[in-house]
Short mmCIF file of C-alpha atoms in Angstrom, two decimals:
data_model
loop_
_atom_site.label_atom_id
_atom_site.label_comp_id
_atom_site.label_asym_id
_atom_site.label_seq_id
_atom_site.Cartn_x
_atom_site.Cartn_y
_atom_site.Cartn_z
CA MET S 613 230.15 166.15 91.14
CA ALA S 614 227.11 168.88 89.95
CA THR S 615 226.50 167.21 86.56
CA PHE S 616 226.22 163.84 87.23
CA PRO S 617 222.36 163.76 88.20
CA GLN S 618 221.67 165.87 85.32
CA THR S 619 223.93 163.34 82.91
CA GLN S 620 221.90 160.41 84.56
CA GLN S 621 218.56 161.89 84.51
CA THR S 622 219.64 162.99 80.54
CA ARG S 623 220.29 158.79 79.89
CA GLN S 624 217.16 157.73 81.11
CA THR S 625 214.72 160.53 79.61
CA GLN S 626 216.89 158.94 76.42
CA GLN S 627 216.00 155.80 77.30
CA THR S 628 212.05 156.33 78.13
CA ARG S 629 211.65 157.80 74.61
CA GLN S 630 213.54 154.95 72.96
CA ALA S 631 211.23 152.47 74.52
CA GLN S 632 208.17 154.03 73.48
CA GLN S 633 209.33 154.31 69.78
CA THR S 634 209.95 151.03 69.96
CA GLN S 635 206.79 149.91 71.20
CA GLN S 636 204.88 152.74 68.80
CA ALA S 637 206.81 150.91 66.35
CA ARG S 638 205.56 147.46 67.11
CA GLN S 639 201.57 148.66 67.62
CA ALA S 640 202.13 150.19 63.96
CA GLN S 641 203.40 146.74 62.66
CA ARG S 642 200.86 145.08 64.10
CA SER S 643 198.15 147.79 62.49
CA SER S 644 198.97 146.67 59.04
CA THR S 645 199.74 143.44 59.67
CA PRO S 646 196.62 141.50 58.05
CA LEU S 647 193.85 139.56 60.77
CA PRO S 648 193.56 136.09 60.48
CA ALA S 649 190.28 134.96 58.57
CA ALA S 650 188.67 133.83 61.97
CA GLU S 651 189.49 137.58 63.42
CA ARG S 652 188.07 139.33 60.69
CA LEU S 653 184.16 139.93 60.79
CA PRO S 654 184.14 137.14 62.86
CA ALA S 655 179.92 137.32 63.22
CA LEU S 656 180.01 136.73 59.73
CA ARG S 657 181.93 132.99 59.28
CA TYR S 658 179.34 131.04 59.81
CA LEU S 659 176.78 132.92 57.83
CA GLY S 660 175.75 130.49 54.88
CA PRO S 661 173.80 131.06 51.86
CA ASN S 662 170.69 129.48 53.59
CA TRP S 663 170.16 132.89 54.77
CA TYR S 664 168.60 133.96 51.87
CA ALA S 665 165.64 131.87 52.86
CA ALA S 666 164.10 134.50 55.18
CA VAL S 667 164.09 136.61 52.34
CA MET S 668 162.11 134.64 50.69
CA GLY S 669 159.86 133.42 53.10
CA THR S 670 159.16 137.28 53.66
CA SER S 671 158.72 138.22 50.20
CA ILE S 672 156.27 135.34 49.55
CA VAL S 673 154.04 136.74 51.99
CA ALA S 674 153.70 140.03 50.61
CA SER S 675 153.07 138.78 47.14
CA ALA S 676 151.03 135.72 48.32
CA GLY S 677 148.63 138.05 50.16
CA VAL S 678 147.93 140.23 47.25
CA ALA S 679 147.22 137.04 45.15
CA LEU S 680 144.14 135.97 47.49
CA PRO S 681 141.52 136.10 45.69
CA VAL S 682 139.42 137.58 48.46
CA ASP S 683 138.84 140.94 49.44
CA VAL S 684 139.96 141.19 53.64
CA PRO S 685 140.27 144.89 54.53
CA GLY S 686 143.76 146.36 55.29
CA LEU S 687 145.76 143.06 54.29
CA ARG S 688 147.01 145.39 51.29
CA ALA S 689 148.45 147.65 53.40
CA ALA S 690 149.97 145.17 55.61
CA CYS S 691 151.71 143.07 52.68
CA THR S 692 153.18 146.46 51.58
CA VAL S 693 155.15 146.62 55.22
CA VAL S 694 155.99 142.85 54.84
CA TRP S 695 157.49 144.14 51.23
CA MET S 696 159.28 146.72 52.96
CA LEU S 697 160.87 144.30 55.17
CA ALA S 698 162.09 142.05 52.62
CA VAL S 699 164.05 144.95 50.31
CA VAL S 700 165.53 145.92 53.93
CA ALA S 701 166.44 141.86 54.76
CA LEU S 702 167.34 141.30 51.01
CA ALA S 703 169.76 144.21 51.38
CA ALA S 704 171.30 143.09 54.91
CA VAL S 705 171.55 139.32 53.54
CA LEU S 706 173.58 140.49 50.83
CA ALA S 707 175.65 142.91 52.08
CA ALA S 708 176.70 140.21 55.25
CA ARG S 709 177.19 137.59 52.41
CA THR S 710 179.42 139.74 50.95
CA GLY S 711 181.45 140.20 53.95
CA HIS S 712 181.50 136.44 54.42
CA TRP S 713 183.14 136.07 50.71
CA ILE S 714 185.59 139.13 51.75
CA ALA S 715 187.35 137.88 54.95
CA HIS S 716 185.95 134.37 55.13
CA ARG S 717 186.91 133.11 51.43
CA ASP S 718 187.78 129.71 53.05
CA GLN S 719 184.99 129.31 54.37
CA ALA S 720 182.64 130.03 51.38
CA ARG S 721 184.93 127.92 49.32
CA SER S 722 184.45 124.96 51.92
CA HIS S 723 180.86 125.73 51.40
CA LEU S 724 181.06 125.68 48.15
CA LEU S 725 182.22 121.76 48.58
CA ASP S 726 180.13 121.26 51.24
CA PRO S 727 177.06 118.87 49.80
CA ALA S 728 174.90 119.40 52.50
CA VAL S 729 174.98 123.72 52.10
CA ALA S 730 176.05 124.10 48.20
CA PRO S 731 172.73 123.26 47.37
CA PHE S 732 171.80 126.63 48.90
CA TYR S 733 173.39 128.87 46.48
CA GLY S 734 169.75 128.33 44.54
CA CYS S 735 168.47 131.05 47.57
CA LEU S 736 170.57 133.52 46.32
CA SER S 737 168.23 133.87 42.91
CA MET S 738 165.32 133.26 44.47
CA ALA S 739 165.30 135.73 46.87
CA LEU S 740 166.23 138.34 44.07
CA LEU S 741 163.39 137.49 41.95
CA ALA S 742 160.89 136.65 45.27
CA VAL S 743 161.95 140.71 46.04
CA GLY S 744 161.51 141.71 42.58
CA GLY S 745 158.01 140.04 41.74
CA SER S 746 156.63 141.48 45.42
CA THR S 747 158.14 144.76 44.49
CA MET S 748 155.86 144.70 40.79
CA VAL S 749 152.80 144.01 42.61
CA VAL S 750 152.77 145.37 45.90
CA GLY S 751 155.84 147.81 45.78
CA GLN S 752 154.79 150.08 43.28
CA ASP S 753 152.25 151.50 46.10
CA VAL S 754 154.73 152.92 47.43
CA ILE S 755 157.39 153.71 44.75
CA GLY S 756 155.27 153.89 41.60
CA HIS S 757 155.04 151.84 38.40
CA GLN S 758 158.47 152.80 36.67
CA ALA S 759 160.48 152.39 39.81
CA ALA S 760 159.55 149.11 40.44
CA LEU S 761 159.33 148.03 36.61
CA ALA S 762 163.13 149.24 36.79
CA LEU S 763 164.17 147.51 40.13
CA ASP S 764 162.21 144.07 38.97
CA VAL S 765 164.51 143.96 35.83
CA VAL S 766 167.15 144.33 37.57
CA LEU S 767 166.68 142.12 40.26
CA TYR S 768 164.78 139.31 37.74
CA SER S 769 167.32 139.47 35.40
CA ALA S 770 170.37 139.06 38.15
CA GLY S 771 168.67 136.34 39.19
CA THR S 772 167.52 134.53 36.45
CA LEU S 773 171.08 134.58 35.53
CA ILE S 774 172.04 133.12 38.77
CA GLY S 775 169.27 130.21 39.26
CA LEU S 776 170.56 129.44 35.83
CA ALA S 777 174.36 129.07 36.64
CA ALA S 778 173.33 126.92 40.00
CA ALA S 779 170.78 124.60 38.31
CA VAL S 780 173.95 123.44 36.84
CA ALA S 781 177.15 124.64 38.60
CA ILE S 782 175.54 122.90 41.68
CA PRO S 783 174.69 119.12 40.61
CA TYR S 784 178.27 119.52 38.35
CA LEU S 785 179.64 119.98 42.06
CA MET S 786 177.71 117.25 42.71
CA VAL S 787 178.81 114.53 40.53
CA VAL S 788 182.33 116.03 39.67
CA ARG S 789 183.46 116.95 43.55
CA HIS S 790 181.02 116.02 46.15
CA ARG S 791 181.12 112.42 47.52
CA ILE S 792 178.08 111.65 48.88
CA GLU S 793 176.91 108.18 50.22
CA PRO S 794 173.91 105.92 48.35
CA GLY S 795 170.33 107.00 50.28
CA ASN S 796 171.70 110.18 51.27
CA ALA S 797 169.96 112.32 48.86
CA SER S 798 168.40 115.21 50.94
CA PRO S 799 165.05 117.93 49.71
CA VAL S 800 167.79 120.61 49.71
CA TRP S 801 168.92 119.74 46.31
CA LEU S 802 165.73 120.67 44.73
CA LEU S 803 167.14 124.45 45.97
CA PRO S 804 169.17 125.14 42.55
CA VAL S 805 167.07 123.59 39.97
CA VAL S 806 163.73 125.15 41.51
CA ALA S 807 164.95 128.34 40.93
CA PRO S 808 164.73 128.31 37.18
CA MET S 809 161.17 127.38 37.57
CA VAL S 810 160.25 130.96 39.92
CA SER S 811 161.66 133.14 37.16
CA ALA S 812 159.19 130.99 35.03
CA ALA S 813 156.50 132.16 37.34
CA LEU S 814 157.57 135.84 37.54
CA GLY S 815 158.56 136.20 34.40
CA PRO S 816 154.68 137.08 33.53
CA LEU S 817 155.07 140.21 35.50
CA LEU S 818 157.32 141.54 32.63
CA VAL S 819 155.33 139.92 29.29
CA PRO S 820 152.49 142.92 29.29
CA GLU S 821 155.97 145.60 29.60
CA LEU S 822 157.76 144.08 26.34
CA PRO S 823 156.95 145.62 22.71
CA ALA S 824 153.98 143.34 21.32
CA GLY S 825 155.02 140.53 18.64
CA GLN S 826 158.63 138.64 19.27
CA TRP S 827 159.49 139.99 22.07
CA ARG S 828 156.97 138.89 24.26
CA GLU S 829 156.16 135.48 22.42
CA ALA S 830 160.25 135.01 23.15
CA MET S 831 159.81 136.23 26.93
CA LEU S 832 156.61 133.68 26.90
CA LEU S 833 158.24 130.58 25.03
CA ALA S 834 161.63 131.59 27.42
CA CYS S 835 159.86 131.37 30.64
CA TYR S 836 157.85 127.87 29.66
CA ALA S 837 161.59 126.47 28.60
CA MET S 838 162.54 127.29 32.30
CA PHE S 839 159.57 125.46 33.24
CA GLY S 840 160.22 122.51 31.77
CA LEU S 841 163.87 122.41 32.67
CA SER S 842 163.04 122.88 36.59
CA LEU S 843 160.41 120.57 36.75
CA LEU S 844 162.45 117.64 34.81
CA ALA S 845 165.01 118.15 37.39
CA THR S 846 162.59 117.99 39.79
CA LEU S 847 160.90 114.61 38.30
CA VAL S 848 164.77 113.35 38.36
CA MET S 849 165.46 114.03 42.09
CA LEU S 850 161.56 113.14 43.69
CA PRO S 851 162.45 109.38 43.65
CA LEU S 852 165.21 109.66 44.88
CA ILE S 853 164.46 111.49 47.68
CA PHE S 854 161.17 109.38 48.76
CA ALA S 855 163.30 106.24 48.40
CA ARG S 856 165.89 107.79 50.72
CA LEU S 857 162.70 108.16 53.35
CA VAL S 858 161.87 104.60 52.90
CA HIS S 859 165.12 103.20 52.89
CA GLN S 860 166.73 105.24 55.72
CA GLY S 861 164.33 106.75 57.74
CA PRO S 862 163.42 110.04 58.62
CA LEU S 863 165.57 112.80 58.65
CA PRO S 864 167.96 113.70 61.02
CA LEU S 865 165.70 116.16 63.75
CA ALA S 866 166.70 119.89 61.95
CA LEU S 867 166.73 118.27 58.85
CA THR S 868 162.96 117.86 59.15
CA PRO S 869 161.72 120.97 57.99
CA THR S 870 163.20 120.91 54.95
CA LEU S 871 160.69 118.13 53.88
CA PHE S 872 158.83 121.07 52.73
CA LEU S 873 161.15 122.46 50.07
CA VAL S 874 159.41 119.61 47.76
CA LEU S 875 156.20 121.57 48.13
CA GLY S 876 158.33 124.70 46.40
CA PRO S 877 158.02 123.01 42.47
CA LEU S 878 155.24 121.84 43.09
CA GLY S 879 153.31 124.92 44.16
CA GLN S 880 155.92 127.27 41.62
CA SER S 881 155.09 125.37 38.73
CA THR S 882 151.69 125.31 39.60
CA THR S 883 151.11 129.41 39.46
CA ALA S 884 153.61 129.20 36.58
CA VAL S 885 151.72 127.78 33.87
CA ASN S 886 148.01 129.96 35.66
CA GLN S 887 150.49 133.19 35.31
CA LEU S 888 152.31 132.35 31.68
CA ALA S 889 148.48 131.23 30.85
CA ASP S 890 147.38 135.43 32.12
CA VAL S 891 149.57 136.68 29.49
CA ALA S 892 149.37 134.30 26.49
CA GLN S 893 146.63 135.83 24.95
CA GLY S 894 148.60 138.89 24.51
CA ALA S 895 151.64 137.84 23.26
CA ILE S 896 150.90 134.13 21.26
CA GLY S 897 148.19 133.58 18.43
CA GLU S 898 145.94 130.82 18.73
CA PRO S 899 145.21 128.36 18.81
CA TYR S 900 148.08 128.22 21.59
CA ALA S 901 146.49 131.24 23.99
CA SER S 902 143.40 129.44 24.15
CA GLY S 903 145.66 126.16 24.46
CA LEU S 904 148.06 126.95 27.33
CA GLY S 905 144.86 128.10 29.71
CA VAL S 906 143.34 124.88 29.15
CA PHE S 907 146.60 123.46 30.16
CA ALA S 908 146.91 125.54 33.64
CA VAL S 909 144.25 123.57 34.48
CA LEU S 910 144.92 120.34 33.74
CA TYR S 911 148.75 120.57 34.87
CA GLY S 912 147.49 122.65 37.96
CA VAL S 913 144.54 120.50 39.70
CA PRO S 914 146.16 117.57 39.68
CA VAL S 915 149.46 118.64 40.78
CA MET S 916 148.14 120.88 43.69
CA GLY S 917 146.72 117.36 44.79
CA PHE S 918 149.84 116.10 45.05
CA ALA S 919 151.13 118.70 47.26
CA LEU S 920 148.49 118.71 49.40
CA LEU S 921 149.37 114.68 50.00
CA TRP S 922 153.17 116.23 50.91
CA LEU S 923 151.69 118.74 53.06
CA ALA S 924 149.66 116.32 54.89
CA LEU S 925 153.39 113.59 55.00
CA ALA S 926 155.66 116.22 55.82
CA ALA S 927 153.43 118.04 58.49
CA SER S 928 153.13 114.35 60.07
CA MET S 929 156.81 114.72 59.86
CA VAL S 930 157.45 118.18 61.73
CA VAL S 931 154.83 116.74 64.41
CA ARG S 932 156.83 113.64 65.06
CA ALA S 933 160.18 115.52 65.49
CA VAL S 934 158.59 117.81 67.84
CA ARG S 935 157.55 115.68 70.03
CA ASN S 936 161.44 113.85 69.76
CA GLY S 937 162.84 117.41 70.38
CA MET S 938 163.27 118.90 67.46
CA THR S 939 164.61 122.76 67.70
CA PHE S 940 164.47 125.44 66.19
CA GLY S 941 166.90 126.48 63.45
CA MET S 942 167.09 128.14 60.19
CA THR S 943 165.73 125.33 58.14
CA TRP S 944 162.51 126.44 59.95
CA TRP S 945 162.14 128.81 56.57
CA GLY S 946 161.76 126.05 54.90
CA PHE S 947 157.78 126.53 56.33
CA THR S 948 157.17 129.75 53.86
CA PHE S 949 158.54 129.90 51.10
CA PRO S 950 156.96 126.85 49.56
CA VAL S 951 153.64 127.03 51.83
CA GLY S 952 153.44 130.60 49.39
CA THR S 953 154.22 129.12 46.32
CA CYS S 954 151.49 126.85 47.19
CA VAL S 955 148.80 129.48 48.20
CA THR S 956 149.72 131.52 44.51
CA GLY S 957 148.89 128.28 43.15
CA ALA S 958 145.77 127.79 44.35
CA ALA S 959 145.08 131.49 43.96
CA GLY S 960 145.46 131.07 40.55
CA LEU S 961 143.43 128.17 39.78
CA ALA S 962 140.53 129.82 41.16
CA ARG S 963 140.85 132.84 38.61
CA HIS S 964 140.74 129.83 36.30
CA THR S 965 137.91 127.63 37.35
CA GLY S 966 135.73 129.76 39.55
CA LEU S 967 135.95 126.82 42.35
CA THR S 968 135.22 128.50 45.93
CA ALA S 969 137.44 125.22 46.92
CA CYS S 970 140.08 126.56 45.75
CA THR S 971 139.67 130.12 46.90
CA TRP S 972 139.03 128.43 50.38
CA LEU S 973 142.18 126.20 50.10
CA ALA S 974 144.36 129.22 48.86
CA VAL S 975 143.33 131.29 52.17
CA ALA S 976 143.65 128.47 54.19
CA LEU S 977 147.23 127.98 53.18
CA TYR S 978 148.09 131.77 53.48
CA VAL S 979 146.42 131.37 57.42
CA LEU S 980 149.87 128.56 57.73
CA LEU S 981 152.00 130.81 56.07
CA VAL S 982 151.56 133.67 58.01
CA ALA S 983 151.77 131.60 61.11
CA ALA S 984 154.65 130.36 59.72
CA TRP S 985 156.21 133.57 59.25
CA ALA S 986 155.81 135.16 62.28
CA VAL S 987 157.59 132.19 64.23
CA ALA S 988 160.60 131.96 62.09
CA GLY S 989 161.13 135.53 62.22
CA VAL S 990 160.62 135.81 65.68
CA ARG S 991 162.95 133.17 66.38
CA THR S 992 165.07 134.00 63.81
CA LEU S 993 165.52 137.43 65.58
CA ARG S 994 166.18 136.07 69.11
CA GLY S 995 168.41 134.03 68.05
CA LEU S 996 170.44 136.71 65.89
CA PHE S 997 170.51 138.97 68.23
CA SER S 998 171.71 135.73 70.83
CA GLY S 999 174.38 135.45 68.52
CA ALA S 1000 173.36 131.64 68.58
CA LEU S 1001 172.36 131.44 65.03
CA LEU S 1002 175.87 132.80 64.00
CA ALA S 1003 177.98 130.04 66.03
CA ALA S 1004 179.56 127.50 64.61
CA PRO S 1005 177.00 125.06 63.24
CA GLN S 1006 176.53 121.92 65.11
CA ALA S 1007 176.03 118.01 64.22
CA PRO S 1008 172.50 117.44 63.67
CA ALA S 1009 170.68 115.52 66.54
CA PRO S 1010 169.95 112.10 65.51
CA VAL S 1011 166.36 110.88 65.37
CA LYS S 1012 165.19 109.30 68.74
CA ALA S 1013 163.20 106.11 68.96
CA ARG S 1014 159.54 106.10 69.14
CA THR S 1015 157.09 103.57 68.92
CA THR S 1016 154.02 105.94 67.96
#
């Protein structure tokens, strides 16, 4: 009789121990089982390649600021700070996009098969190129010429290879895998084909660093080849984009800022021919060197004129969209980099023509660029901290009927 309570207590202790062991085993099994994709890094699931546009827009503020043909006290120091922000932003977005591909490969693959998202893969190339170029013209004040050169070589090489791959792969997917209805052309189609133009515009920074002779000439002509590649592809797509606007009406409100993307190849090509003309004398013989200087003006002036025409049209469409209820989205970064390329293009024309009008045009466009960058940056940080920009995307709001 005396041992019964002890036996019962022993059994209870064993049962408790077995329950604890079973619970620990289940916990260990759950911890070893991979989480579903939706539960791993959920904040990165809908982070698309369009986020590289923020890096591009930040970097061009620094590059365009030092390219202005006027001396503004404190501007270079401010551009140096902006360049630092661009470097940090590039590192952050690269890390986030890597996490996106690791944790959400299904979503990443669906982006490539989505005709509305796939063209933004061209932004990766342009983000690398833009930061590399701004490092050479601004960042060397902080890290020195040799370190800036090394970083630019790495970023320029990677950005150019990715840009050339995107210029082929994205149009291939559009033809083979994407199903696009007639009349649905979008300005974002320009993103993958304009990336080689950015390489053409920033390649001249590296030409003087190469050995004289064959190396410099090869680099110069390679930049002109990428210039032609991008220009002809743009000329194929621009009529489709304008025809879509004429026949189908205004873009959805959320996509209206993408109209500014048309300025990208226009301003960047003007920048490219002027930058290439600056280094032609030390890279290629006469009469080509002088001819390229003439070509920079003969090409750049008409194209800049068309860029201003398109800027006025796009700005009018944006004003209309705002009056109809357009709200902030990542497409607002389209107001930055394309305008920045027009700043550097106008600055190049000011150098080669000596016209004060080109100088003031560059200054006016730079003021517009800084204002757009500040608004887009503040709204992006607000949306990032609130989580709104990382939520599942919603369908674009339709255009409201309006008589004015």
